[in-house]
Short mmCIF file of C-alpha atoms in Angstrom, two decimals:
data_model
loop_
_atom_site.label_atom_id
_atom_site.label_comp_id
_atom_site.label_asym_id
_atom_site.label_seq_id
_atom_site.Cartn_x
_atom_site.Cartn_y
_atom_site.Cartn_z
CA MET A 1 0.02 0.03 0.24
CA SER A 2 1.76 3.20 -0.90
CA VAL A 3 1.27 6.10 1.65
CA LEU A 4 -0.22 9.00 -1.07
CA GLY A 5 -2.76 6.24 -3.05
CA SER A 6 -5.96 4.83 -1.66
CA GLY A 7 -7.78 7.60 -1.35
CA MET A 8 -11.01 7.73 -1.72
CA ASP A 9 -12.29 8.31 -5.37
CA SER A 10 -13.27 11.66 -5.11
CA GLU A 11 -10.47 13.04 -3.22
CA ARG A 12 -6.20 13.41 -4.62
CA GLN A 13 -3.67 14.17 -2.88
CA VAL A 14 -1.88 18.13 -2.03
CA TRP A 15 0.16 18.12 0.59
CA ASP A 16 3.15 15.82 1.18
CA LEU A 17 3.68 13.66 3.91
CA PRO A 18 6.60 15.95 5.43
CA VAL A 19 4.40 18.57 5.20
CA ARG A 20 1.63 17.61 7.43
CA LEU A 21 5.02 16.43 9.82
CA CYS A 22 5.77 20.02 9.78
CA HIS A 23 3.05 21.85 10.73
CA TRP A 24 1.35 19.40 13.21
CA THR A 25 5.24 19.64 14.57
CA LEU A 26 5.27 23.00 14.27
CA VAL A 27 1.90 23.51 16.09
CA ALA A 28 3.02 20.77 19.06
CA ALA A 29 6.35 22.77 18.95
CA VAL A 30 5.44 26.22 19.60
CA ALA A 31 2.39 25.61 22.44
CA GLY A 32 5.63 24.06 24.08
CA ALA A 33 7.39 26.76 24.13
CA TRP A 34 4.36 28.84 25.17
CA LEU A 35 3.99 25.81 28.19
CA THR A 36 7.29 25.56 29.01
CA HIS A 37 7.57 29.33 29.30
CA ALA A 38 4.13 29.81 31.48
CA LEU A 39 5.10 27.00 33.53
CA GLY A 40 8.04 29.67 34.63
CA ILE A 41 12.02 30.03 34.68
CA ASN A 42 12.68 26.37 35.84
CA TYR A 43 11.65 24.91 32.54
CA PHE A 44 13.76 26.98 30.49
CA VAL A 45 15.38 24.30 29.33
CA TYR A 46 12.72 22.87 28.36
CA HIS A 47 12.19 25.88 26.64
CA VAL A 48 15.30 26.04 24.69
CA TRP A 49 14.55 22.45 23.49
CA CYS A 50 11.27 23.85 21.66
CA GLY A 51 12.83 26.59 20.38
CA TYR A 52 15.82 24.32 18.57
CA ALA A 53 12.43 22.11 17.17
CA VAL A 54 10.92 25.65 16.04
CA LEU A 55 13.78 26.12 13.90
CA VAL A 56 15.25 23.20 12.37
CA LEU A 57 11.39 22.74 11.42
CA VAL A 58 10.71 26.15 9.96
CA THR A 59 13.86 26.09 7.78
CA PHE A 60 13.32 23.03 6.88
CA ARG A 61 9.95 24.29 4.83
CA ILE A 62 11.52 27.53 4.11
CA VAL A 63 13.50 24.58 1.97
CA TRP A 64 10.84 22.40 1.51
CA GLY A 65 9.09 25.65 -0.11
CA ILE A 66 12.09 25.61 -2.63
CA VAL A 67 12.18 22.01 -3.78
CA GLY A 68 9.43 20.50 -2.37
CA THR A 69 6.99 18.92 -4.15
CA ARG A 70 4.05 20.96 -6.06
CA HIS A 71 2.26 22.51 -3.31
CA ALA A 72 4.35 22.77 -1.50
CA ARG A 73 6.37 24.89 -2.94
CA PHE A 74 6.55 29.36 -2.15
CA TRP A 75 6.22 30.10 -6.03
CA ASN A 76 3.30 27.84 -6.82
CA PHE A 77 1.82 29.08 -4.14
CA LEU A 78 2.70 32.58 -3.83
CA ARG A 79 0.68 35.11 -5.77
CA ALA A 80 1.49 38.95 -6.30
CA PRO A 81 -0.37 41.22 -4.24
CA ARG A 82 -3.89 42.00 -7.13
CA PRO A 83 -4.28 39.07 -7.54
CA THR A 84 -4.35 38.43 -3.21
CA ALA A 85 -6.52 41.39 -3.20
CA ARG A 86 -8.71 40.63 -5.94
CA TYR A 87 -8.62 37.09 -3.85
CA GLY A 88 -10.13 39.35 -0.52
CA TRP A 89 -11.91 41.09 -2.52
CA ASP A 90 -14.18 38.14 -3.81
CA LEU A 91 -13.98 36.58 -0.30
CA LEU A 92 -16.03 39.44 1.18
CA ARG A 93 -18.53 40.11 -1.15
CA GLY A 94 -19.09 35.76 -0.32
CA ARG A 95 -16.96 34.16 -3.51
CA VAL A 96 -14.32 31.89 -2.99
CA THR A 97 -12.44 30.64 -5.84
CA HIS A 98 -10.85 27.13 -4.62
CA TYR A 99 -7.83 25.36 -5.02
CA ALA A 100 -5.86 22.90 -5.50
CA GLY A 101 -3.06 24.03 -2.71
CA HIS A 102 -3.10 27.24 -0.57
CA ASN A 103 -5.67 30.04 -1.41
CA PRO A 104 -3.11 33.82 -2.06
CA LEU A 105 -4.29 35.17 1.21
CA GLY A 106 -3.18 31.59 3.42
CA ALA A 107 -0.06 31.97 0.80
CA TRP A 108 1.10 35.02 2.47
CA MET A 109 -0.07 33.98 6.18
CA VAL A 110 2.27 30.52 5.33
CA LEU A 111 5.08 32.87 4.70
CA LEU A 112 4.24 35.44 7.46
CA LEU A 113 4.09 33.19 9.80
CA LEU A 114 7.14 30.67 8.47
CA LEU A 115 9.44 34.16 9.13
CA ALA A 116 8.00 35.26 12.12
CA LEU A 117 8.12 31.64 14.16
CA PHE A 118 11.67 31.65 12.13
CA ALA A 119 12.81 35.31 14.18
CA GLN A 120 11.33 34.08 17.67
CA ALA A 121 13.56 31.07 17.70
CA LEU A 122 16.21 32.83 16.45
CA LEU A 123 15.83 35.54 18.61
CA GLY A 124 15.62 33.17 21.87
CA LEU A 125 18.62 31.86 20.89
CA PHE A 126 20.23 35.07 22.30
CA GLY A 127 17.85 35.85 25.02
CA ASN A 128 18.96 36.90 29.12
CA ASP A 129 15.99 36.39 31.45
CA GLU A 130 17.91 38.37 33.46
CA ILE A 131 17.80 36.17 36.40
CA TYR A 132 20.18 33.17 35.32
CA ASN A 133 18.94 31.96 31.48
CA LEU A 134 20.47 32.52 29.01
CA GLY A 135 20.25 31.39 25.47
CA PRO A 136 22.46 29.27 23.20
CA LEU A 137 24.36 31.77 21.80
CA ASN A 138 24.12 34.40 23.77
CA GLY A 139 27.76 34.70 24.38
CA TYR A 140 27.78 35.94 20.83
CA VAL A 141 26.03 39.15 21.48
CA SER A 142 27.16 42.40 24.49
CA TYR A 143 25.32 42.04 28.40
CA ASP A 144 23.45 44.70 26.25
CA ARG A 145 22.81 43.15 23.36
CA GLY A 146 21.10 40.79 24.75
CA ILE A 147 18.57 42.25 26.60
CA GLU A 148 18.04 44.20 23.69
CA LEU A 149 16.80 40.66 21.26
CA THR A 150 15.65 39.51 24.66
CA SER A 151 12.96 42.37 24.39
CA LEU A 152 12.34 41.66 20.63
CA HIS A 153 11.86 37.79 20.77
CA ARG A 154 9.08 38.83 24.73
CA ARG A 155 7.04 41.35 21.57
CA LEU A 156 7.43 39.41 18.92
CA PHE A 157 5.58 36.90 21.07
CA TYR A 158 2.70 39.16 20.43
CA TRP A 159 2.50 39.67 17.26
CA ILE A 160 2.95 35.40 16.24
CA VAL A 161 -0.50 34.88 18.75
CA ALA A 162 -1.99 37.75 16.69
CA ALA A 163 -0.95 35.78 13.32
CA ILE A 164 -1.78 32.84 14.77
CA THR A 165 -5.14 34.26 16.06
CA LEU A 166 -5.93 35.11 12.90
CA HIS A 167 -5.26 32.00 10.96
CA VAL A 168 -7.34 30.07 12.81
CA ALA A 169 -10.20 32.51 12.32
CA ALA A 170 -9.41 32.08 8.28
CA ILE A 171 -9.96 28.31 8.60
CA LEU A 172 -13.30 28.43 10.45
CA TYR A 173 -15.00 30.87 8.21
CA HIS A 174 -13.38 28.41 5.48
CA ARG A 175 -15.55 25.76 7.45
CA ILE A 176 -18.33 26.89 7.85
CA ALA A 177 -19.12 29.70 5.51
CA HIS A 178 -17.84 27.35 2.24
CA LYS A 179 -17.45 24.50 3.87
CA GLU A 180 -13.81 23.59 3.22
CA HIS A 181 -12.42 20.99 5.36
CA LEU A 182 -8.87 22.45 4.84
CA VAL A 183 -7.45 20.68 8.67
CA ARG A 184 -9.11 17.68 7.44
CA ALA A 185 -6.73 17.72 4.64
CA MET A 186 -3.41 19.17 6.48
CA ILE A 187 -4.19 15.55 8.58
CA THR A 188 -5.08 13.38 5.32
CA GLY A 189 -3.26 15.46 2.56
CA ARG A 190 -6.32 15.25 0.30
CA LYS A 191 -8.83 17.58 -1.49
CA SER A 192 -11.98 17.08 -2.57
CA ALA A 193 -11.38 15.99 -6.21
CA ALA A 194 -13.48 18.41 -7.47
CA VAL A 195 -10.95 22.02 -6.86
CA VAL A 196 -7.99 19.53 -7.78
CA PRO A 197 -7.27 18.61 -11.07
CA ASP A 198 -5.59 15.20 -11.89
CA SER A 199 -2.59 17.26 -13.55
CA GLU A 200 -2.00 19.07 -9.71
CA THR A 201 -2.62 15.96 -7.91
CA ILE A 202 1.62 14.94 -6.54
CA PRO A 203 2.70 11.42 -7.63
CA SER A 204 4.76 10.99 -3.93
CA SER A 205 5.60 12.88 -1.02
CA GLN A 206 9.55 12.65 -0.93
CA ILE A 207 10.22 11.26 2.36
CA VAL A 208 13.83 10.47 1.76
CA ALA A 209 14.30 14.12 0.97
CA ALA A 210 12.94 15.14 3.62
CA VAL A 211 14.88 13.42 6.32
CA LEU A 212 17.97 14.85 5.39
CA ILE A 213 17.08 17.61 4.28
CA VAL A 214 16.45 17.66 8.49
CA ILE A 215 18.88 15.96 9.80
CA ALA A 216 21.40 17.94 7.77
CA LEU A 217 19.95 21.00 9.95
CA ALA A 218 19.56 19.13 12.85
CA GLY A 219 22.82 19.36 12.61
CA VAL A 220 23.72 22.28 11.46
CA LEU A 221 22.04 23.77 14.53
CA VAL A 222 23.87 21.63 17.12
CA TRP A 223 27.48 22.52 15.91
CA VAL A 224 26.58 26.54 15.62
CA VAL A 225 25.69 25.54 19.70
CA GLN A 226 28.33 23.78 20.23
CA HIS A 227 31.15 26.21 18.77
CA ALA A 228 29.03 29.40 20.31
CA PRO A 229 31.49 31.65 23.32
CA ALA A 230 30.33 31.07 27.13
CA ALA A 231 28.60 33.99 27.61
CA GLN A 232 29.06 36.68 29.75
CA ASN A 233 29.21 35.61 33.36
CA PHE A 234 26.84 38.22 35.22
CA ASP A 235 29.95 38.99 37.76
CA SER A 236 33.16 38.53 34.80
CA PHE A 237 34.26 41.35 36.23
CA ASN A 238 36.00 39.34 38.64
CA MET B 1 25.74 66.51 41.62
CA PRO B 2 23.54 63.88 41.09
CA SER B 3 19.70 64.51 42.66
CA PRO B 4 18.75 62.62 45.59
CA ALA B 5 16.73 60.82 42.77
CA ASP B 6 19.45 59.69 41.31
CA ARG B 7 21.45 58.93 43.49
CA ALA B 8 18.35 56.47 45.34
CA ILE B 9 17.68 54.69 41.72
CA GLU B 10 22.37 54.71 41.88
CA TYR B 11 21.55 52.69 45.28
CA ARG B 12 19.28 50.23 43.93
CA GLN B 13 20.67 49.24 40.90
CA ALA B 14 23.65 48.47 42.50
CA LEU B 15 22.34 46.31 44.72
CA TYR B 16 20.48 44.77 42.47
CA THR B 17 23.83 44.46 40.36
CA LEU B 18 25.26 42.53 42.68
CA VAL B 19 22.03 40.54 43.86
CA GLY B 20 22.41 39.52 39.66
CA GLY B 21 26.13 38.79 40.04
CA ASN B 22 26.10 36.24 43.26
CA PHE B 23 23.21 34.94 42.18
CA GLY B 24 24.39 34.43 38.48
CA PRO B 25 26.39 31.87 38.91
CA ILE B 26 24.10 29.94 41.19
CA GLY B 27 21.94 29.78 37.93
CA ALA B 28 24.33 29.46 36.02
CA ILE B 29 24.87 25.43 37.98
CA LEU B 30 21.04 24.66 37.90
CA GLN B 31 21.29 25.14 34.11
CA GLY B 32 24.12 22.88 33.70
CA ASN B 33 26.96 25.50 32.96
CA ALA B 34 28.61 24.97 35.64
CA GLU B 35 29.85 22.77 38.01
CA TYR B 36 28.85 22.88 41.67
CA ASN B 37 32.04 24.86 43.93
CA ALA B 38 30.97 24.15 47.23
CA ALA B 39 32.90 27.13 48.61
CA ASP B 40 31.89 29.31 45.74
CA VAL B 41 27.89 28.53 46.75
CA SER B 42 28.03 29.29 50.64
CA LYS B 43 29.46 32.34 49.42
CA ARG B 44 27.04 33.80 46.94
CA ALA B 45 23.80 31.88 48.61
CA GLU B 46 24.95 33.98 52.24
CA ARG B 47 25.16 36.97 49.92
CA VAL B 48 22.18 37.01 48.16
CA ALA B 49 20.15 36.24 51.59
CA PHE B 50 21.61 39.18 52.51
CA LEU B 51 21.46 41.34 49.96
CA ALA B 52 17.38 40.18 50.09
CA THR B 53 17.48 42.36 53.85
CA MET B 54 18.31 45.46 52.20
CA ALA B 55 16.69 45.82 49.60
CA GLU B 56 13.70 46.70 51.25
CA ASP B 57 15.26 49.46 51.47
CA ALA B 58 15.98 50.47 48.07
CA PHE B 59 12.86 51.55 47.02
CA PRO B 60 12.04 54.84 48.56
CA GLU B 61 9.80 57.23 47.08
CA ILE B 62 11.93 59.60 46.43
CA SER B 63 13.86 56.93 43.30
CA ARG B 64 10.36 56.77 41.56
CA ASP B 65 10.75 58.87 39.37
CA GLY B 66 14.14 58.83 36.90
CA LYS B 67 16.07 56.89 34.72
CA THR B 68 14.65 53.14 36.64
CA LYS B 69 13.01 49.84 35.22
CA ALA B 70 11.41 50.78 38.47
CA LYS B 71 7.36 50.57 37.88
CA PRO B 72 5.13 53.06 39.61
CA GLU B 73 2.76 50.18 40.86
CA ILE B 74 5.90 49.66 43.54
CA TRP B 75 4.81 53.03 45.43
CA THR B 76 0.73 52.45 44.25
CA ASN B 77 0.36 48.92 45.25
CA LYS B 78 2.67 48.24 48.67
CA GLU B 79 1.12 45.42 49.47
CA GLY B 80 1.37 43.85 46.79
CA PHE B 81 5.18 44.83 46.49
CA ALA B 82 5.93 44.01 50.06
CA LYS B 83 4.93 40.56 49.65
CA ALA B 84 6.79 40.04 46.01
CA LEU B 85 10.13 41.62 48.48
CA LYS B 86 8.84 38.80 51.31
CA ALA B 87 9.07 35.96 48.68
CA PHE B 88 12.71 37.01 47.80
CA GLN B 89 13.82 37.80 51.48
CA ASP B 90 11.72 34.22 51.98
CA SER B 91 13.32 31.71 49.49
CA SER B 92 16.64 33.32 49.76
CA ALA B 93 17.12 32.70 53.38
CA ASN B 94 15.72 29.30 53.03
CA LEU B 95 18.04 28.86 49.80
CA ALA B 96 21.06 30.07 52.47
CA ALA B 97 19.61 27.47 55.78
CA VAL B 98 19.28 24.32 52.51
CA VAL B 99 22.89 25.00 51.59
CA LYS B 100 24.59 25.10 55.63
CA GLN B 101 23.10 21.91 55.90
CA ASP B 102 24.02 20.26 53.33
CA ASN B 103 26.14 21.63 51.06
CA THR B 104 25.23 19.54 47.67
CA ASN B 105 24.19 19.53 44.24
CA SER B 106 21.58 18.16 45.68
CA ALA B 107 17.56 17.91 44.55
CA ALA B 108 17.03 20.37 48.17
CA PHE B 109 19.07 23.34 46.22
CA LYS B 110 18.08 23.06 42.77
CA ALA B 111 14.43 23.56 44.73
CA ALA B 112 15.34 25.81 46.84
CA ALA B 113 17.42 28.06 44.27
CA GLY B 114 14.78 27.33 41.70
CA LYS B 115 11.83 29.03 44.09
CA VAL B 116 14.80 31.78 44.38
CA GLY B 117 14.57 32.39 40.86
CA GLU B 118 11.04 32.80 40.65
CA ALA B 119 10.54 35.30 43.22
CA CYS B 120 12.59 37.11 41.00
CA LYS B 121 10.76 36.63 38.07
CA GLY B 122 7.81 37.14 39.69
CA CYS B 123 9.13 40.84 40.72
CA HIS B 124 10.22 41.66 37.49
CA ASP B 125 7.40 40.58 35.93
CA ASP B 126 5.30 42.41 38.10
CA PHE B 127 7.05 45.05 39.49
CA ARG B 128 9.97 46.19 36.37
CA ALA B 129 9.18 47.45 33.37
CA LYS B 130 10.15 45.65 30.15
#
């Protein structure tokens, strides 16, 4: 039995397995990062692990957006501002165009969320909570710069919450107003054949390539973290 | 001549620089970034506990306005602030006592040091501008 096949005849594969796994593990990693922050400063080590996961997943998704399967690729779903605006305008007037992959507005949200989460995870690496927790790369920056980057990390969180809220609200809207099962599609990878022409279905998930990319990215991260200079001690003038 | 307000703020910031400088190495042990050094830990723990007793005098009304991250709530929510300060004093006194009892990298040490960290964070969250 193939990974992709055996679905109902009326559905066709659009999201490859790496995209789906990446999406849902990213949800878990972001939720975990929030939770380990909310639990308090003594859970920081787990917060860092969640941050590593976000970083690897997001960079994977960006690479996958270049080399992945058809609907995973940025240039197959990002549309120019004008068609995007037209799509939004039509939506406001109750007319929805169905897409095999992302719709134009959703596509920009994908890019926005990926970039915001990438920035957020990156900023966290340089953090300093001014009590006793230091991000793994804090040693690369001065004390004051570490504080500044932590402040950005703190503020960017609220923008990310806003973006995620909008993302989820849009999916609910498509579910209620247009009967589109986008969550299910992100789980099964399949959409109704009515919106996916045969020419737009994907033949394979390219799983081996995805695994190799994730391993390579994780390796780079491990190397960078292990080679980071020690952070300045709080009383390094001693 | 620095104004009395400036001097009061400088006094407070000097105090918290000392708190950070002495608690930092304990945090490094908690994070697994430093080895447990018994002599150093007992010195640091005692200093932090002592500095905590000074903190209650570091927030005179006059130090409210100036180049400071101290939030006005310190002076408007006196009860809440007193509670936050007491959490710092109690947890750091407890840490010093735990270390005096058993000066090793024990679970009790980690828990006691973690409580001090939580007290720091609790007060920073409510009474210190980001």
